[in-house]
Structure formats: structure tokens, C-alpha cells
Short mmCIF file of C-alpha atoms in Angstrom, two decimals:
data_model
loop_
_atom_site.label_atom_id
_atom_site.label_comp_id
_atom_site.label_asym_id
_atom_site.label_seq_id
_atom_site.Cartn_x
_atom_site.Cartn_y
_atom_site.Cartn_z
CA MET A 1 -23.01 -12.60 -1.78
CA LYS A 2 -19.93 -13.16 -3.89
CA MET A 3 -18.27 -9.75 -3.43
CA ASP A 4 -18.23 -7.53 -0.35
CA ALA A 5 -17.41 -3.79 -0.22
CA ALA A 6 -13.65 -4.42 -0.19
CA ALA A 7 -13.83 -6.78 -3.18
CA LEU A 8 -16.01 -4.34 -5.14
CA THR A 9 -13.58 -1.52 -4.41
CA ALA A 10 -10.63 -3.65 -5.55
CA PHE A 11 -12.56 -4.58 -8.72
CA LEU A 12 -13.20 -0.91 -9.54
CA GLU A 13 -9.57 -0.01 -8.94
CA ARG A 14 -8.32 -2.86 -11.12
CA ASP A 15 -10.81 -2.90 -14.00
CA PHE A 16 -12.19 0.65 -14.03
CA ALA A 17 -9.21 2.65 -12.78
CA GLN A 18 -10.22 5.66 -14.91
CA VAL A 19 -13.26 6.32 -12.65
CA ALA A 20 -12.54 4.38 -9.44
CA ALA A 21 -11.30 7.42 -7.47
CA GLN A 22 -14.66 9.15 -7.96
CA PHE A 23 -16.51 6.45 -6.01
CA ALA A 24 -16.46 4.83 -2.57
CA VAL A 25 -18.32 1.61 -1.81
CA GLU A 26 -19.83 2.42 1.59
CA ARG A 27 -21.66 -0.87 2.04
CA ALA A 28 -22.48 -4.08 0.17
CA GLU A 29 -25.02 -6.42 1.71
CA GLY A 30 -28.27 -8.20 1.02
CA GLU A 31 -29.90 -6.96 -2.15
CA GLY A 32 -27.75 -3.94 -2.89
CA VAL A 33 -24.97 -1.50 -2.25
CA LEU A 34 -24.52 2.02 -0.98
CA LEU A 35 -22.17 3.90 -3.30
CA ARG A 36 -20.77 7.41 -2.76
CA LEU A 37 -19.93 9.82 -5.55
CA ARG A 38 -17.16 12.08 -4.30
CA VAL A 39 -18.50 15.27 -5.84
CA THR A 40 -15.84 17.61 -7.24
CA ALA A 41 -15.85 20.52 -9.69
CA LEU A 42 -15.73 17.88 -12.45
CA HIS A 43 -19.33 16.88 -11.57
CA LEU A 44 -20.86 20.35 -11.45
CA ARG A 45 -22.87 22.23 -14.02
CA PRO A 46 -23.40 26.00 -14.16
CA GLY A 47 -25.26 27.12 -11.07
CA GLY A 48 -23.22 24.86 -8.79
CA THR A 49 -25.41 21.76 -8.89
CA VAL A 50 -24.39 18.21 -9.74
CA SER A 51 -24.90 17.48 -13.43
CA GLY A 52 -27.41 14.97 -14.74
CA PRO A 53 -24.68 12.87 -16.42
CA SER A 54 -22.85 12.62 -13.09
CA MET A 55 -26.02 11.44 -11.34
CA PHE A 56 -26.68 8.95 -14.15
CA GLY A 57 -23.13 7.64 -13.85
CA LEU A 58 -23.51 7.16 -10.11
CA ALA A 59 -26.73 5.19 -10.59
CA ASP A 60 -25.21 3.07 -13.37
CA VAL A 61 -22.08 2.16 -11.40
CA ALA A 62 -24.06 1.54 -8.19
CA ILE A 63 -26.51 -0.88 -9.80
CA TYR A 64 -23.69 -2.60 -11.70
CA LEU A 65 -21.83 -3.15 -8.43
CA ALA A 66 -25.01 -4.43 -6.75
CA ILE A 67 -25.24 -7.06 -9.49
CA LEU A 68 -21.56 -7.99 -9.18
CA SER A 69 -21.92 -8.34 -5.43
CA ARG A 70 -24.24 -11.25 -6.19
CA ILE A 71 -22.69 -12.83 -9.32
CA GLY A 72 -18.99 -12.03 -8.94
CA PRO A 73 -16.59 -9.98 -11.11
CA VAL A 74 -18.17 -10.06 -14.58
CA THR A 75 -16.60 -7.21 -16.55
CA GLN A 76 -18.73 -7.77 -19.63
CA ALA A 77 -22.14 -7.25 -17.98
CA VAL A 78 -23.54 -4.20 -19.79
CA THR A 79 -26.37 -1.73 -19.39
CA THR A 80 -29.17 -2.47 -21.87
CA GLY A 81 -31.89 -0.14 -20.58
CA ALA A 82 -32.03 2.87 -18.31
CA THR A 83 -34.53 5.36 -16.97
CA ILE A 84 -33.78 8.18 -14.55
CA ASP A 85 -36.10 10.67 -12.92
CA PHE A 86 -34.55 13.86 -11.55
CA LEU A 87 -36.66 14.76 -8.52
CA ARG A 88 -34.99 17.78 -6.93
CA ARG A 89 -31.77 19.77 -7.06
CA PRO A 90 -28.85 18.16 -5.19
CA VAL A 91 -27.36 20.09 -2.28
CA ALA A 92 -24.35 22.16 -3.40
CA GLY A 93 -21.05 20.98 -1.97
CA ALA A 94 -22.31 17.57 -0.79
CA ASP A 95 -21.41 14.10 -1.99
CA LEU A 96 -24.17 12.01 -3.55
CA LEU A 97 -25.14 8.56 -2.26
CA ALA A 98 -26.86 5.83 -4.28
CA GLU A 99 -28.87 3.24 -2.36
CA THR A 100 -29.58 0.28 -4.62
CA ARG A 101 -31.68 -2.84 -4.65
CA LEU A 102 -32.02 -5.60 -7.18
CA LEU A 103 -35.51 -6.30 -8.47
CA LYS A 104 -34.59 -9.29 -10.66
CA LEU A 105 -31.42 -11.30 -11.00
CA GLY A 106 -31.64 -13.93 -13.71
CA ARG A 107 -29.04 -15.88 -15.65
CA ARG A 108 -28.98 -13.38 -18.56
CA LEU A 109 -30.74 -10.23 -17.30
CA ALA A 110 -30.67 -8.20 -14.11
CA VAL A 111 -32.90 -5.27 -13.16
CA GLY A 112 -32.10 -2.87 -10.36
CA GLU A 113 -33.07 0.50 -9.03
CA ALA A 114 -31.23 3.26 -7.22
CA LEU A 115 -32.35 6.18 -5.13
CA LEU A 116 -29.83 9.03 -5.11
CA PHE A 117 -29.50 11.34 -2.11
CA SER A 118 -27.41 14.37 -1.26
CA GLU A 119 -25.41 13.40 1.81
CA GLY A 120 -27.28 14.35 4.98
CA GLN A 121 -30.65 14.74 3.26
CA ASP A 122 -33.69 12.46 3.58
CA ALA A 123 -35.43 13.24 0.28
CA PRO A 124 -34.02 11.61 -2.86
CA VAL A 125 -32.70 13.81 -5.67
CA ALA A 126 -33.16 11.14 -8.36
CA ARG A 127 -34.50 7.65 -8.97
CA ALA A 128 -33.09 5.31 -11.60
CA SER A 129 -34.09 1.92 -12.96
CA MET A 130 -31.63 -0.04 -15.09
CA THR A 131 -31.44 -3.37 -16.89
CA TYR A 132 -28.17 -5.20 -17.52
CA SER A 133 -27.29 -8.05 -19.85
CA ILE A 134 -25.16 -10.70 -18.18
CA PRO A 135 -22.94 -12.67 -20.58
CA PRO A 136 -23.21 -16.46 -20.57
CA ASP A 137 -20.83 -18.31 -18.30
CA PRO A 138 -18.09 -19.73 -20.57
CA ALA A 139 -17.86 -22.78 -18.31
CA GLN A 140 -21.42 -23.69 -19.32
CA GLY A 141 -20.74 -23.50 -23.07
CA ALA A 142 -22.25 -21.22 -25.65
CA MET A 143 -25.93 -20.37 -25.55
CA PRO A 144 -27.99 -21.72 -28.46
CA ALA A 145 -28.76 -19.20 -31.20
#
């Protein structure tokens, strides 16, 4: 691993300050991370449940951080594909947790998945799969066209 929980948190605070306060890196080890979304009124939709865009954002940030934990702080790695399945309604008034694992980590592409849970619940509320493009390492020169 190239970045632990403290390094990932510092990265978020430095490079993504506009959203960093919404998240807490609970753990970074092995193949993935555990990321918390601190659910506030900002994340709710009518009916008092967490909105789909908030759950998508949690999954996206969590898988991105799982990749960075392995490759280091690459700000230009971007999401190129995403699928999310909403499985059940999140518990009202509870934070959401994303448990991630990397399925593939190549030089140019990474694929990961996240299971999202309401805190204190065993059954996932959503499952996401995402693909990220990793920019070439400038130290290795430009990639051939």
C-alpha cells in the first residue's frame, strides 16, 4: 500500500476540500477501504432517505480512494464507467459505509466494487461497480498513440 487512512484523509482535505468534510476514511488496508458518508440534511431526499446521488458519490469516492491507496496520490485518475444497484432503503438518520475491494488494478485501468451499508445494518443498501482510467506516469514518458 502506498497510502494509509491518514494519508488518504490528508489527500481529500488538500485536493478535494469541497467534499472532504462529508467523508471519513475508517480503514485502508489490503484490497480496499472503508469510507463513511456523514449523512446530513444535504444528503436526504423527500421521505427522509439518503438520495441516490449521495450513495453514488460515496461509492465513487470510496473506490477512487481504494485505488489511490495502492498507486499513490494521482489526482487525474477519473471514472470512466459506473453501475449502481439500489437494493433497499437506507436507514433514516444513519451514516452510510462503503466497503470496497479492487477487482483489477492495471497500469491504465482499475476496476473496483463497493457495497454500501447503513451503519449498524448487515444487509447492503446498494452495490456499485466502477472503472477508472489512470493517467500515464510522466516519469515513464508519453504513451504511444
